XYZ file of C-alpha atoms in Angstrom:
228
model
C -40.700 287.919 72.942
C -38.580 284.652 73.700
C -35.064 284.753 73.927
C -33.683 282.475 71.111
C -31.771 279.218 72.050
C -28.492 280.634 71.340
C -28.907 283.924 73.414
C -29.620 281.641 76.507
C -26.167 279.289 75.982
C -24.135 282.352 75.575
C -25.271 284.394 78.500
C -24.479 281.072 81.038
C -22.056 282.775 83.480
C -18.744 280.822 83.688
C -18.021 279.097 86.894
C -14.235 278.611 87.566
C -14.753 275.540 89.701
C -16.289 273.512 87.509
C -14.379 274.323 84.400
C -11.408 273.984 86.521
C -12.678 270.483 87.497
C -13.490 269.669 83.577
C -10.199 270.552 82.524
C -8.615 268.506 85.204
C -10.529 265.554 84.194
C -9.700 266.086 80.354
C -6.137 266.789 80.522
C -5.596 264.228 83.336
C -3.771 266.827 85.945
C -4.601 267.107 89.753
C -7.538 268.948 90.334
C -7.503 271.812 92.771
C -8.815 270.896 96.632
C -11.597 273.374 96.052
C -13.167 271.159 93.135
C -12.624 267.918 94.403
C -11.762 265.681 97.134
C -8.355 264.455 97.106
C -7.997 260.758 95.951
C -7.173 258.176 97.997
C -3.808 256.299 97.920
C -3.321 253.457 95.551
C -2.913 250.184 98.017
C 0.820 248.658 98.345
C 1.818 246.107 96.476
C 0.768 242.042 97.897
C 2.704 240.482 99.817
C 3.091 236.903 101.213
C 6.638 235.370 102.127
C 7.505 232.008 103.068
C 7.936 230.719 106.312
C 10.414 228.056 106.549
C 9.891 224.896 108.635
C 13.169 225.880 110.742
C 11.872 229.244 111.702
C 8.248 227.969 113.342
C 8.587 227.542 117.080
C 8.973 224.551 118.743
C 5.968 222.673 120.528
C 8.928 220.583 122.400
C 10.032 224.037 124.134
C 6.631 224.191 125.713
C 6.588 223.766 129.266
C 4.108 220.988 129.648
C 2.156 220.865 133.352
C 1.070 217.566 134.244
C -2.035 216.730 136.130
C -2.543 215.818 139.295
C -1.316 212.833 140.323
C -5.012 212.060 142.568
C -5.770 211.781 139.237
C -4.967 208.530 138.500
C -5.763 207.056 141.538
C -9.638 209.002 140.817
C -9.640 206.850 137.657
C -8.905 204.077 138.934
C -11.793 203.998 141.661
C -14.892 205.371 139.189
C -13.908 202.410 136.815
C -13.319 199.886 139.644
C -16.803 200.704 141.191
C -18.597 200.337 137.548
C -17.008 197.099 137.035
C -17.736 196.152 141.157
C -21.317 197.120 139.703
C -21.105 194.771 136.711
C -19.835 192.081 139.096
C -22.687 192.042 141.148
C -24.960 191.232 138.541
C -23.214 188.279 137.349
C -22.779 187.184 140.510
C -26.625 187.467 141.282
C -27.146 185.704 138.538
C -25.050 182.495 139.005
C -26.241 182.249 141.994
C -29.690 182.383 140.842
C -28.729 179.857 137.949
C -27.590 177.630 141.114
C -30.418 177.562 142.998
C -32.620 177.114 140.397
C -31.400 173.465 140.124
C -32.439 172.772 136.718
C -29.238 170.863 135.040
C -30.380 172.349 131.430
C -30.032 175.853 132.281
C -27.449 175.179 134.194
C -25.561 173.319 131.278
C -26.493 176.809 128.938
C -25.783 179.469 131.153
C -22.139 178.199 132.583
C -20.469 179.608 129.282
C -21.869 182.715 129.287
C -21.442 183.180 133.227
C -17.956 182.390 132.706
C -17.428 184.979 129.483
C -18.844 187.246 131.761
C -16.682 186.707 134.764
C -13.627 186.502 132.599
C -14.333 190.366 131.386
C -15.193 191.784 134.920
C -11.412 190.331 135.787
C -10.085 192.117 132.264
C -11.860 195.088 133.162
C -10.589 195.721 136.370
C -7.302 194.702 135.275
C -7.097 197.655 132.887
C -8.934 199.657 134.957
C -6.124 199.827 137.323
C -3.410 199.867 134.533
C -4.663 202.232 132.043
C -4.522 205.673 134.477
C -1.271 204.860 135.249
C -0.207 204.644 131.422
C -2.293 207.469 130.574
C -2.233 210.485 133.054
C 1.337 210.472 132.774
C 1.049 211.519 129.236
C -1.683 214.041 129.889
C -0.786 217.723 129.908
C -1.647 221.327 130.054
C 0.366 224.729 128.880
C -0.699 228.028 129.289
C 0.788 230.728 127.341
C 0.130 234.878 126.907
C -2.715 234.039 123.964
C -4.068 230.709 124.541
C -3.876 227.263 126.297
C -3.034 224.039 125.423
C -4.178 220.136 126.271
C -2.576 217.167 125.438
C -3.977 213.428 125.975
C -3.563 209.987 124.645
C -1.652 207.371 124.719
C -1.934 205.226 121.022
C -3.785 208.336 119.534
C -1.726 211.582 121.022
C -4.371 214.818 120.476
C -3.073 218.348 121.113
C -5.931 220.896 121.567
C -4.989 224.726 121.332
C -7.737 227.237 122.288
C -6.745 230.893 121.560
C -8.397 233.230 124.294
C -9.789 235.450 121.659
C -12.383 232.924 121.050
C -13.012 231.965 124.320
C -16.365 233.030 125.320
C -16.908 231.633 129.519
C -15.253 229.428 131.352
C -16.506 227.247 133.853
C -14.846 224.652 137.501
C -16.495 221.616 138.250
C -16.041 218.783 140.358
C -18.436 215.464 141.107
C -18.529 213.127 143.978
C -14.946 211.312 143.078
C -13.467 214.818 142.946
C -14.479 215.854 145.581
C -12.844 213.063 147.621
C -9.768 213.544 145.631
C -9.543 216.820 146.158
C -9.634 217.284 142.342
C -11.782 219.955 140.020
C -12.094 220.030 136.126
C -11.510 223.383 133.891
C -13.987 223.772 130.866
C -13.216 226.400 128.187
C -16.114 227.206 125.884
C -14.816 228.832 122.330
C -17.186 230.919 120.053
C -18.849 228.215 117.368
C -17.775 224.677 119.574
C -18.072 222.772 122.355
C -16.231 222.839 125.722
C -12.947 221.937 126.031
C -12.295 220.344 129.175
C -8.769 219.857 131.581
C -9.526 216.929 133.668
C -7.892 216.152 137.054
C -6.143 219.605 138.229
C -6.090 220.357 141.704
C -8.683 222.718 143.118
C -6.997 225.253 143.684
C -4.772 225.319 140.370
C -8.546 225.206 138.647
C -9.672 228.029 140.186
C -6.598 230.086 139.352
C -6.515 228.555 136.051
C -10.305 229.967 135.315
C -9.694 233.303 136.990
C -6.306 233.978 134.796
C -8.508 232.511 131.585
C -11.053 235.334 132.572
C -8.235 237.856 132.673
C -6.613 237.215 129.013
C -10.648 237.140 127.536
C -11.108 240.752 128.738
C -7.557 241.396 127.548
C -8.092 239.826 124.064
C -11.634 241.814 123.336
C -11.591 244.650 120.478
C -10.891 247.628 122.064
C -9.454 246.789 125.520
C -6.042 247.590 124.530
C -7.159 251.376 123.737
C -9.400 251.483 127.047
C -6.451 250.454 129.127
C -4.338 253.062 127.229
């Protein structure tokens, strides 16, 4: 014979836990470790304070290094043998202009031969000038958490690359460095391109790199708790 509907509800055996849990929830009190997890804590209030102009450090305070001072004199012989190059061809072809002997091309071509002779003197005029304007203002800093570049002379640029994002680093040197004794120092951040310091000695560029290498491992997740 089946057991009517209301025979079933009332022989439910009572659980304390979950009535315990029930009346927590109803009456809005703690409920007891056994029925529950404990909540977490409510998150602290938001905060955001100014920062006054007087209190940020001061980029003057920075110890600026300047480059080498091969440098210059590197600049100055790359851009005097491209304008030596430049030279050559104009003068290959007023010559060729003169021997032609035809007075009509020679009457069309003296103006532009003469444009052109007037920039190769420009050019190695400021070819010899500009390095020793701009090198002067050129400069590095290195600090515990990145490293800084400074160039220009009209248009000053100050590039700061944090070591966290620093993925490789890379020294190289071409034919003119070489001779000069000179290397460049390429940092290459996460997401853009390489960032290079021109024009330090070879030596200070491979230090440079190797101490760069240093602060990446140092600046990965984690390394503080593996060195601990």
């Amino acid at each position: 014979m089946p057991i009517p509907t209301w025979q079933r509800a009332s022989s439910t055996r009572w659980n304390p836990a979950v009535c315990a849990g029930c009346e927590a929830r109803l009456t809005g009190s703690p409920e007891t470790p056994d029925s529950t997890k404990a909540e977490s804590p409510a998150p602290g209030p938001f905060a955001n304070p100014e920062v006054l102009p007087d209190s940020l450090p001061r980029a003057a305070t920075l110890d600026w290094q300047p480059l080498h001072p091969r440098y210059a004199r590197r600049l100055q012989a790359g851009a005097l043998i491209r304008i030596g190059v430049l030279a050559a061809v104009v003068a290959a072809a007023h010559v060729t202009v003169l021997l032609a002997g035809l007075e009509t091309l020679s009457r069309i071509a003296i103006w532009p031969l003469r444009i052109l002779w007037a920039l190769c003197a420009l050019g190695g005029t400021w070819a010899v000038v500009k390095p020793l304007i701009a090198v002067p203002r050129c400069g590095y800093a290195v600090r515990e958490k990145d490293i800084l570049y400074r160039s220009g002379v009209l248009w000053r640029t100050v590039r700061v690359v944090p070591f966290s994002r620093v993925q490789h680093t890379r020294t190289d040197s071409g034919l003119l460095d070489r001779r000069f004794a000179l290397a460049n120092l390429t940092v290459f951040p996460a997401g853009a391109g390489g960032h290079k310091i021109p024009g330090l000695g070879a030596d200070t560029a491979e230090n440079l790199r190797a101490y760069v290498s240093e602060r990446i491992e140092a600046e990965k997740p984690g390394a503080a708790d593996d060195g601990s």
